Coordinates of C-alpha atoms and ligand atoms in Angstrom, one line a residue:
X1 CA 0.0 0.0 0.0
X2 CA 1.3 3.7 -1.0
X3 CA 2.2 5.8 2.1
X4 CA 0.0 8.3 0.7
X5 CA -3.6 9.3 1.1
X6 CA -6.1 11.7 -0.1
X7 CA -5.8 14.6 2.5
X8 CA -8.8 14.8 5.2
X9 CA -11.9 16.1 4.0
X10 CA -10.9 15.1 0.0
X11 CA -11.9 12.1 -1.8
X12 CA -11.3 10.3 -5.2
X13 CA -14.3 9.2 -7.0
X14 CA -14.1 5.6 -8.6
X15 CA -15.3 4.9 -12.1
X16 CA -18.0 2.7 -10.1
X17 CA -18.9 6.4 -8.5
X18 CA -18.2 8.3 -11.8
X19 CA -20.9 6.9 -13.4
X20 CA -23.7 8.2 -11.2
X21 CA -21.7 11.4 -10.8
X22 CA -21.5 11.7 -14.8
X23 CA -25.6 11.1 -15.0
X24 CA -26.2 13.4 -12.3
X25 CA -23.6 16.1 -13.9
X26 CA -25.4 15.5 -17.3
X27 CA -28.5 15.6 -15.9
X28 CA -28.1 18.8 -14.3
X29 CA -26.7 20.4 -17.4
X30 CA -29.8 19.6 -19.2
X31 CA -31.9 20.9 -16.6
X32 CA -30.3 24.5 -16.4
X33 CA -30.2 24.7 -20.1
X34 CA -33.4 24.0 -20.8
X35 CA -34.3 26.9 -18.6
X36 CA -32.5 29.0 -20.5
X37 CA -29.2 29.3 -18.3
X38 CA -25.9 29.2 -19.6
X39 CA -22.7 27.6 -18.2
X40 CA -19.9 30.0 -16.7
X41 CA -16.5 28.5 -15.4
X42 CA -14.6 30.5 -13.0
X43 CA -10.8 30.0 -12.4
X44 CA -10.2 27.9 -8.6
X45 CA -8.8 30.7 -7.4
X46 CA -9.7 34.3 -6.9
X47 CA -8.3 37.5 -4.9
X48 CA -8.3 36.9 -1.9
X49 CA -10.5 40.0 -1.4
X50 CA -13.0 39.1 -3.4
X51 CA -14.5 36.5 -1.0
X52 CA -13.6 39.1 2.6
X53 CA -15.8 41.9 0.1
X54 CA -18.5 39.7 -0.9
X55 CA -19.2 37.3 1.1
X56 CA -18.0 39.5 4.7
X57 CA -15.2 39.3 6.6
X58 CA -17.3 38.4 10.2
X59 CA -18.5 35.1 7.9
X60 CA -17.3 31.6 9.6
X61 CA -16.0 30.9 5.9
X62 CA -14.2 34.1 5.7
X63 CA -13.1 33.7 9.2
X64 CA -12.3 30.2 9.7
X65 CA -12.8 28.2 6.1
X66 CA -10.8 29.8 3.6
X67 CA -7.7 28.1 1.7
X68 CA -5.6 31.4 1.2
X69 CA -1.9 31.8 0.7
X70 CA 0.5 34.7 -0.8
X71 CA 1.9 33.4 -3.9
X72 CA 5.7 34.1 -5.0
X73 CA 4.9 37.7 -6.7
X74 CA 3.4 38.6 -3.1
X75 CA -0.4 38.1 -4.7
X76 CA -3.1 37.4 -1.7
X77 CA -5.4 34.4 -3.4
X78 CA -7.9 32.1 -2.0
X79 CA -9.3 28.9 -3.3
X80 CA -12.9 29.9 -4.0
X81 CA -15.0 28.7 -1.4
X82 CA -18.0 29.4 -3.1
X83 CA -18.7 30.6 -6.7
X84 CA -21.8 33.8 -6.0
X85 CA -18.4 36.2 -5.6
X86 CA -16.7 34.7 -8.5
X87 CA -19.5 34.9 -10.9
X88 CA -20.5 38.2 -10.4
X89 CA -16.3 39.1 -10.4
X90 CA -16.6 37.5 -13.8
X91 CA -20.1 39.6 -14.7
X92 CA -18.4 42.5 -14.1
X93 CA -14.9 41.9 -15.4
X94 CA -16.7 40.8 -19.1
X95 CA -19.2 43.8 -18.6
X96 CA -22.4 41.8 -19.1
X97 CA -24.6 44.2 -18.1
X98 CA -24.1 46.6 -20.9
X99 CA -25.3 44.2 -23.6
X100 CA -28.0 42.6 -21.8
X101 CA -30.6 43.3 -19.4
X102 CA -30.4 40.0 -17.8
X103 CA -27.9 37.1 -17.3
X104 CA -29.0 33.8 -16.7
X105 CA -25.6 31.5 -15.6
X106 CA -25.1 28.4 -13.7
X107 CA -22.2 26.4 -12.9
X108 CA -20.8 22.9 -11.6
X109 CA -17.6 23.6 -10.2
X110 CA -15.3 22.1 -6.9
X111 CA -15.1 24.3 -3.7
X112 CA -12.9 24.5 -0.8
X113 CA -13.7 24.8 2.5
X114 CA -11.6 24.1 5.6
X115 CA -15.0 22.9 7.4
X116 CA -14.5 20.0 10.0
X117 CA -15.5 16.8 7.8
X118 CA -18.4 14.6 8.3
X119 CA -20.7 12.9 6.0
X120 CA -22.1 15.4 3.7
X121 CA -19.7 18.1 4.5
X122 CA -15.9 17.7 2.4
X123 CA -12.9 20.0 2.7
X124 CA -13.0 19.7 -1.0
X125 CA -16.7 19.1 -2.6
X126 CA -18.6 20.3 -5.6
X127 CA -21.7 22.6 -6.4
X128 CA -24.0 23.7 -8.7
X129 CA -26.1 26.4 -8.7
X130 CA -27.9 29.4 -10.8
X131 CA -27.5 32.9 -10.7
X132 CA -30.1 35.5 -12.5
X133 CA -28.4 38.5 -12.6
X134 CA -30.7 41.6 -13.3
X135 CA -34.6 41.2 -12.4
X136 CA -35.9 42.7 -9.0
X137 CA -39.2 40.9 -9.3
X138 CA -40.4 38.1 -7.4
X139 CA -41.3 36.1 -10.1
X140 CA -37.3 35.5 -10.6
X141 CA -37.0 34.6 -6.8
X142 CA -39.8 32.3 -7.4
X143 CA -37.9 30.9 -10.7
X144 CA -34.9 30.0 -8.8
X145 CA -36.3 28.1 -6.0
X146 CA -38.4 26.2 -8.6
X147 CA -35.7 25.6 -10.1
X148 CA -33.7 23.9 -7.4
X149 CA -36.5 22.1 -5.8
X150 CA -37.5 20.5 -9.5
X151 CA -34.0 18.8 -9.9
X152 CA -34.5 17.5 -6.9
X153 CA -37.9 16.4 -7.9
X154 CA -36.5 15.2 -11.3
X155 CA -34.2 12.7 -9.0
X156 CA -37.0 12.2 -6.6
X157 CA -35.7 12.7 -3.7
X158 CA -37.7 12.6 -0.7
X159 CA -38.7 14.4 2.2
X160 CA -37.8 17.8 0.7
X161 CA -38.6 20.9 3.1
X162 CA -38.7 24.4 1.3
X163 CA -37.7 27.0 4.1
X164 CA -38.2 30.4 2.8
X165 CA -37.8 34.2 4.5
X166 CA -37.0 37.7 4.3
X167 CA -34.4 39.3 5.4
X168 CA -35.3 42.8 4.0
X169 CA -33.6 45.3 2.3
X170 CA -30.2 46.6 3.1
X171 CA -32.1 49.6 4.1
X172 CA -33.7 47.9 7.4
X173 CA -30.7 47.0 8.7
X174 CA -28.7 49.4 10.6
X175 CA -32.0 49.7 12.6
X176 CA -32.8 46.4 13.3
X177 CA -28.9 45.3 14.4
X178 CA -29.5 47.9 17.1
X179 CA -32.5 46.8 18.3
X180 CA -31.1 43.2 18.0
X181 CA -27.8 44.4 19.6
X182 CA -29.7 46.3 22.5
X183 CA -31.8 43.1 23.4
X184 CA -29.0 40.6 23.3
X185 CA -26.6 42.8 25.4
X186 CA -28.4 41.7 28.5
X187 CA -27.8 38.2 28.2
X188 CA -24.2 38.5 26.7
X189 CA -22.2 36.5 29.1
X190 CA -24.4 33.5 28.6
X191 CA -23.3 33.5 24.8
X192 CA -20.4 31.5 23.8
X193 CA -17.1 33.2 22.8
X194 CA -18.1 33.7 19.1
X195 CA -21.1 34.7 19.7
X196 CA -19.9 37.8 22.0
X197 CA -17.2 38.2 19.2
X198 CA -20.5 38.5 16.6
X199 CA -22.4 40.4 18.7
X200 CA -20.0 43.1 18.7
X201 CA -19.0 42.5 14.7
X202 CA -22.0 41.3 13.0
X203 CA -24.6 40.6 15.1
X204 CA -26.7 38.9 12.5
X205 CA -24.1 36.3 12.3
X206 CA -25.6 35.2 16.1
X207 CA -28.5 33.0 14.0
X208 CA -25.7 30.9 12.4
X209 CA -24.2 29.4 15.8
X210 CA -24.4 25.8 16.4
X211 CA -24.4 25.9 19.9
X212 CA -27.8 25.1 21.6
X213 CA -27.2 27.0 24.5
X214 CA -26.9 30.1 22.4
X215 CA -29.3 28.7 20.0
X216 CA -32.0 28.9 22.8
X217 CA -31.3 32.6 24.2
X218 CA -31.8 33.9 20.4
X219 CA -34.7 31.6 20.4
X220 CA -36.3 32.9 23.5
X221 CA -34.3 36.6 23.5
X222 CA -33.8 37.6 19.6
X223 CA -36.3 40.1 17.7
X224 CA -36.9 38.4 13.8
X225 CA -35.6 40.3 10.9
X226 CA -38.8 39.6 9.6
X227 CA -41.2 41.9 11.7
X228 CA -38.7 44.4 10.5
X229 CA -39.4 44.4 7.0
X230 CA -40.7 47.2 4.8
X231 CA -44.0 47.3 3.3
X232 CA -42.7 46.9 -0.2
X233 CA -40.3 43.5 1.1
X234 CA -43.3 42.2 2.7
X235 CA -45.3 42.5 -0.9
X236 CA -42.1 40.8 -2.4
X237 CA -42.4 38.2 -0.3
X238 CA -46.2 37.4 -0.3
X239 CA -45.8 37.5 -4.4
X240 CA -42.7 35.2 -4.0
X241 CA -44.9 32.8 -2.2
X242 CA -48.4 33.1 -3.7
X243 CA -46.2 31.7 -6.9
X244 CA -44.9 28.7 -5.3
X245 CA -48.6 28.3 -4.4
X246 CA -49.6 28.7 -7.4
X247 CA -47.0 25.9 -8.5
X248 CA -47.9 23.9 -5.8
X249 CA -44.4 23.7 -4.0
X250 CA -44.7 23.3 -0.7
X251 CA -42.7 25.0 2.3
X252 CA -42.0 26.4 5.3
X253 CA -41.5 30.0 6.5
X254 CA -38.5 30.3 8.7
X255 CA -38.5 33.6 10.4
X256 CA -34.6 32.5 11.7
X257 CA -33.4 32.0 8.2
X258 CA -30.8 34.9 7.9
X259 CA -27.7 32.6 6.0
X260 CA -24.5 32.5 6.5
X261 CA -23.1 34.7 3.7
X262 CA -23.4 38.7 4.4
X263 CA -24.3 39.4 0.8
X264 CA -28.4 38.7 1.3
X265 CA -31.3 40.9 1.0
X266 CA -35.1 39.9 0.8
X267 CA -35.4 36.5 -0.1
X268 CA -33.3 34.0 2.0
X269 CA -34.2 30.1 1.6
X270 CA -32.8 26.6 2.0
X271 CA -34.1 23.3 0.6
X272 CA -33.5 20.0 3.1
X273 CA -34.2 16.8 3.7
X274 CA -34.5 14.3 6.1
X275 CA -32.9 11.2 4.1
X276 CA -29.5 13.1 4.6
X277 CA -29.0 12.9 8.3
X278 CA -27.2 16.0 10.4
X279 CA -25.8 17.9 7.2
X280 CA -29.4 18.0 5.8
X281 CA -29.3 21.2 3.3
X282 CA -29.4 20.3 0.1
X283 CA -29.0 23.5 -1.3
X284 CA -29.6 27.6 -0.4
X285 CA -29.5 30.8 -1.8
X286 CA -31.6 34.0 -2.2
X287 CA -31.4 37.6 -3.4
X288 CA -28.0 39.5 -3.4
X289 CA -29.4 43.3 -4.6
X290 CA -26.2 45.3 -2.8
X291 CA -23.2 42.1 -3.7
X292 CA -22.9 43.7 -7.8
X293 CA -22.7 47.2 -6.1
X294 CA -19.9 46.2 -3.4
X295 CA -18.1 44.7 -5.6
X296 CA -17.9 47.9 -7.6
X297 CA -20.7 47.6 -10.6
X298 CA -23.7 49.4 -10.7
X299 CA -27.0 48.5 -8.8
X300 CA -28.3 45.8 -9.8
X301 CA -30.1 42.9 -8.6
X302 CA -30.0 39.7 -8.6
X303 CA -31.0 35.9 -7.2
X304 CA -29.4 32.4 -6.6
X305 CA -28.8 29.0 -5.0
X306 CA -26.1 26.7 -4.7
X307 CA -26.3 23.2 -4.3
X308 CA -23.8 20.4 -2.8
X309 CA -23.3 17.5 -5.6
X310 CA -22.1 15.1 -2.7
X311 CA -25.4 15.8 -0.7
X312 CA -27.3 15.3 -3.8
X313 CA -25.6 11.7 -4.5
X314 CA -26.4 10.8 -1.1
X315 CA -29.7 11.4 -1.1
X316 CA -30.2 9.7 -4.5
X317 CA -32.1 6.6 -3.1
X318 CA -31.2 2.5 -4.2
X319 CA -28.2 4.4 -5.8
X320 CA -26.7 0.9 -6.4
X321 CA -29.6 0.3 -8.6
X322 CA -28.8 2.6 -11.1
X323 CA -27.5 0.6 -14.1
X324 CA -23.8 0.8 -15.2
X325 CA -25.2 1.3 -18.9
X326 CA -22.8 -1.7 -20.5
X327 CA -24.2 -2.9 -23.4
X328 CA -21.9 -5.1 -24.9
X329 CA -19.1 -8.0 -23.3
X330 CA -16.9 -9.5 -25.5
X331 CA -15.2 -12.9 -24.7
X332 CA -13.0 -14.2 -26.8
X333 CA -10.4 -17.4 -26.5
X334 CA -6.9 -17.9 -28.3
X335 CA -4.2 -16.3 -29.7
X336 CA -5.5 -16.0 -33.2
X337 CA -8.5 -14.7 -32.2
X338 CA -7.4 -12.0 -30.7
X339 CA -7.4 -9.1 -33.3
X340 CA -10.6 -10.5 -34.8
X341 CA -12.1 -9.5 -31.0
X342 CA -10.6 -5.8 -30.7
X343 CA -11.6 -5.1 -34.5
X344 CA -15.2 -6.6 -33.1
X345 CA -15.5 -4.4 -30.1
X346 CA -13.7 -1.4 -31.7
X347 CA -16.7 -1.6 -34.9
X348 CA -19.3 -2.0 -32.4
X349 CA -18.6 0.8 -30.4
X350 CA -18.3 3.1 -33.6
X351 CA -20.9 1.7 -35.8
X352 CA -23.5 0.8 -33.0
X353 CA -23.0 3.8 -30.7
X354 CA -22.4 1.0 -28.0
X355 CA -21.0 1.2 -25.1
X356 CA -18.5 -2.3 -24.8
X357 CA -15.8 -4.3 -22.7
X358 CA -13.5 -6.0 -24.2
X359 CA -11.8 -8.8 -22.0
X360 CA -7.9 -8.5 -21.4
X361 CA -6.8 -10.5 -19.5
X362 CA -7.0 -13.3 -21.3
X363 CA -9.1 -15.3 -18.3
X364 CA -10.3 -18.9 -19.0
X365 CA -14.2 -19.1 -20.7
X366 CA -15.5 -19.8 -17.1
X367 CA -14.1 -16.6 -16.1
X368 CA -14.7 -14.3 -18.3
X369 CA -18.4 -15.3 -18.3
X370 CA -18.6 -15.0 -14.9
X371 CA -17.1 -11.3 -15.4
X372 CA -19.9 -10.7 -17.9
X373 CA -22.7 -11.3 -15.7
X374 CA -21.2 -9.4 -12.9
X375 CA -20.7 -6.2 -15.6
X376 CA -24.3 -6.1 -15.9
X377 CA -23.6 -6.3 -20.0
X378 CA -27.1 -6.4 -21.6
X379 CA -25.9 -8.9 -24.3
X380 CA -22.7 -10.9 -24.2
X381 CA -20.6 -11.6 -27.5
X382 CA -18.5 -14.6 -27.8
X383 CA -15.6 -15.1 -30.1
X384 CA -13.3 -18.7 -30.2
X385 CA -11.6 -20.2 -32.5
X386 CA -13.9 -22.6 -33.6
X387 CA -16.4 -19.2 -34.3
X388 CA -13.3 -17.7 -36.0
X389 CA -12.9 -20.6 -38.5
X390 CA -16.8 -20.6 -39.4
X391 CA -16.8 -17.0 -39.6
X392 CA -19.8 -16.8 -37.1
X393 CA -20.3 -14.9 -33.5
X394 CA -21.9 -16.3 -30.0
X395 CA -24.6 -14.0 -29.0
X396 CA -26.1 -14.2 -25.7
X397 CA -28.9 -12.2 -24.4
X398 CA -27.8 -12.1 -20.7
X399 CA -31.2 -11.3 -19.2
X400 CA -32.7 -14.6 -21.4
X401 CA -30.2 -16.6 -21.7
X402 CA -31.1 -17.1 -25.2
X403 CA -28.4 -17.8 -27.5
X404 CA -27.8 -17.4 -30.9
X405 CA -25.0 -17.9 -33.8
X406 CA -25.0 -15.0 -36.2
X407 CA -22.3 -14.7 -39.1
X408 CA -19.8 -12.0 -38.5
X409 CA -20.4 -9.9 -41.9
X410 CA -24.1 -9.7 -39.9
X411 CA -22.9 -8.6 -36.9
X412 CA -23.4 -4.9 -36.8
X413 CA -26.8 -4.8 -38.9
X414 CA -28.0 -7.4 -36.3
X415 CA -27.0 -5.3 -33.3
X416 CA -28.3 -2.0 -35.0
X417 CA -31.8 -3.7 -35.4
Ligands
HAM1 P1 -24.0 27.7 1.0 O1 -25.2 27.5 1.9 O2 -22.7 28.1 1.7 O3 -24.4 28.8 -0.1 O4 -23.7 26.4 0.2 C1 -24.7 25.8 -0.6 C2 -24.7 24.3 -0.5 O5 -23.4 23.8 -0.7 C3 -25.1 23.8 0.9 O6 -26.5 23.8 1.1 C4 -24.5 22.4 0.8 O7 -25.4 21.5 0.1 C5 -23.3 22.6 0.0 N1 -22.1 22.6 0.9 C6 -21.6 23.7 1.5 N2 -20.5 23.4 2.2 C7 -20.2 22.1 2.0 C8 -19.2 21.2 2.4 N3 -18.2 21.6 3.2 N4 -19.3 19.9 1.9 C9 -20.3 19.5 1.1 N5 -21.3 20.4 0.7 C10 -21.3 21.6 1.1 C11 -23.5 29.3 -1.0 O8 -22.5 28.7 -1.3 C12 -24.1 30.4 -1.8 N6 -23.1 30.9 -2.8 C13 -25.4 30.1 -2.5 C14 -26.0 31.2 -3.3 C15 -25.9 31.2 -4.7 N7 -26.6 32.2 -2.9 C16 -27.0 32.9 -4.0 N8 -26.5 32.4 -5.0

């Protein structure tokens, strides 16, 4: 065995793993697409201030999660822990905006996060996610949750929970942190060290703590962001959910749901489920109106979600059963058979479209029909050099067992038929 190993929190995926990965990245590239959003790849790292700017510098990712380092030419980068920053870095730097009202982008990309690992949660894991730069409307929050909750729909997933809130405009804030500051101060000494740290910092950033003792004081102590909305964020909201009505999704509002990431306004929301176990969010996002502005563009606003790939694969029920899409096994025995069999397979995969093994190793007949039933081959093909000499091919239907002989110069009209 090598003395090395994948560092904590990272994993290799297998080609047993690859192939539901590949469906599920396929899958989700249709999806987007036929929404009318188009693919945007970022480079894996960014300045470093990009993510302190955008996503807040009182942020546990910020804080605690980020891979940073100064490179040899003194350069402060960061391997992106999330892509919202990068894409609308990437908006701005290619000027979007001028030739288009509004972008529609998603992405599937690998993140970094120095988080401590469990199942679910990865020091090095993969999202996708939409962003719709440019429409204040509700109708565009209500897009991208729909969005989200039908892929996971599409790979039924179960138990899904929609938790939904406002957080207001940037507007409300100030005002509300007071009051929120004023109420907490009382009770300061029973919050853990973070939490004293956030109160003094970013006191919205109390909602995120995992400790239950804290948890409890905001519970019973904290005023909700939500009483403070406006008028007009309390219309946004009603239309945002009066559409998932409409569209019969179902969920929850969560007047705690502030997220973790400073850039929010308005719309805040997370799809679970309960098939995942602790690190239950599949995905969350909501509207970013002030992130375009801070990172030096003009006003402009604008909605997403990102989702965890690893979270989603888990979730995927019977997983197992999900075929590994082999159509073809070709056995063959002897020497002079040999080229015969790879010229077989080679034709088959480029004049059938199928997707074949060709045995290697050279194993006896017993083995290498063993090997075909386990590979799940739909039909087997076998080649020896009695075959060779009669100019025929063995064709077994592996779910039958019914067996045929059918002469080589037939072979790929018969498969194509
Ligand atoms: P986030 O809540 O930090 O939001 O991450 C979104 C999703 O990524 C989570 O719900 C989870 O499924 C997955 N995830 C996060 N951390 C890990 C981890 N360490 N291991 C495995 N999966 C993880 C954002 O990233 C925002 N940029 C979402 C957004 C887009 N908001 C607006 N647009």
């Amino acid at each position: 065995m090598s003395n090395f190993h994948t560092i904590k929190g990272t994993h290799d995926l297998l080609p047993d793993e690859c192939i539901i990965w590949r469906q599920v990245e396929n899958s989700i590239h249709s999806i987007m697409q036929q929404s009318g959003y188009g693919e945007i790849r970022t480079p894996i790292f960014e300045n470093t201030k990009l993510f302190e700017r955008g996503i807040g510098t009182e942020t546990d990712i910020v804080t605690k999660e980020m891979y940073s380092w100064i490179d040899q030419g003194g350069n402060q980068l960061t391997l992106k822990p999330e892509l919202t920053a990068p894409v609308v870095r990437s908006y701005l730097q290619h000027k979007m905006g001028n030739n288009y009202p509004i972008h529609r982008l998603y992405y599937f990309d690998t993140l970094f996060r120095r988080e401590r690992p469990q199942k679910g949660r990865q020091r090095q894991f993969y999202q996708f996610g939409a962003e719709a730069i440019g429409s204040a409307n509700p109708e565009q929050d209500a897009e991208i949750i729909a969005q989200a909750y039908n892929i996971y729909q599409e790979f039924d997933i179960k138990n899904l929970n929609v938790r939904l809130n406002s957080i207001g405009s940037a507007d409300i804030r100030p005002k509300y942190l007071d009051k929120l500051r004023s109420t907490i101060q009382s009770i300061k000494h029973e919050l853990c060290k973070t939490c004293q740290e956030r109160l003094k910092k970013n006191a919205l950033r109390l909602f995120d703590c995992k400790n239950s003792n804290c948890q409890d004081l905001i519970d019973k102590h904290a005023p909700l962001i939500f009483d403070s909305i406006s008028e007009d964020d309390h219309v946004h909201f009603d239309t945002i959910t009066l559409i998932l009505d409409e569209m019969g999704i179902p969920y929850i509002h969560d007047q705690k749901l502030v997220r973790g990431l400073d850039y929010y306004t308005h719309t805040t929301f997370e799809i679970t489920s309960s098939v995942l176990g602790a690190q239950d969010a599949l995905c969350g996002g909501g509207r970013y109106n002030g992130l375009i502005e801070q990172l030096g563009g003009k006003p402009t606003p604008a909605v997403g979600f990102a989702a965890g790939v690893e979270r989603l694969i888990l979730a995927i029920e019977n997983q197992e059963k999900i075929p590994k899409n082999i159509d073809v096994y070709l056995i063959h025995m002897g020497d002079k058979v040999t080229p015969t069999a790879v010229k077989i397979a080679n034709d088959v995969r480029k004049y059938c479209g199928k997707i074949v093994i060709l045995e290697t190793l050279r194993r006896s007949l017993k083995a290498q029909m063993r090997e075909a039933g386990r590979s799940s081959a739909k039909i087997t093909l076998i080649l020896g050099e009695e075959e060779l000499i009669e100019k025929i091919i063995i064709i077994k239907d592996m779910k039958t067992g019914h067996q045929e002989k059918v002469p080589l110069s037939e072979l790929i009209q018969y498969i194509n038929s």
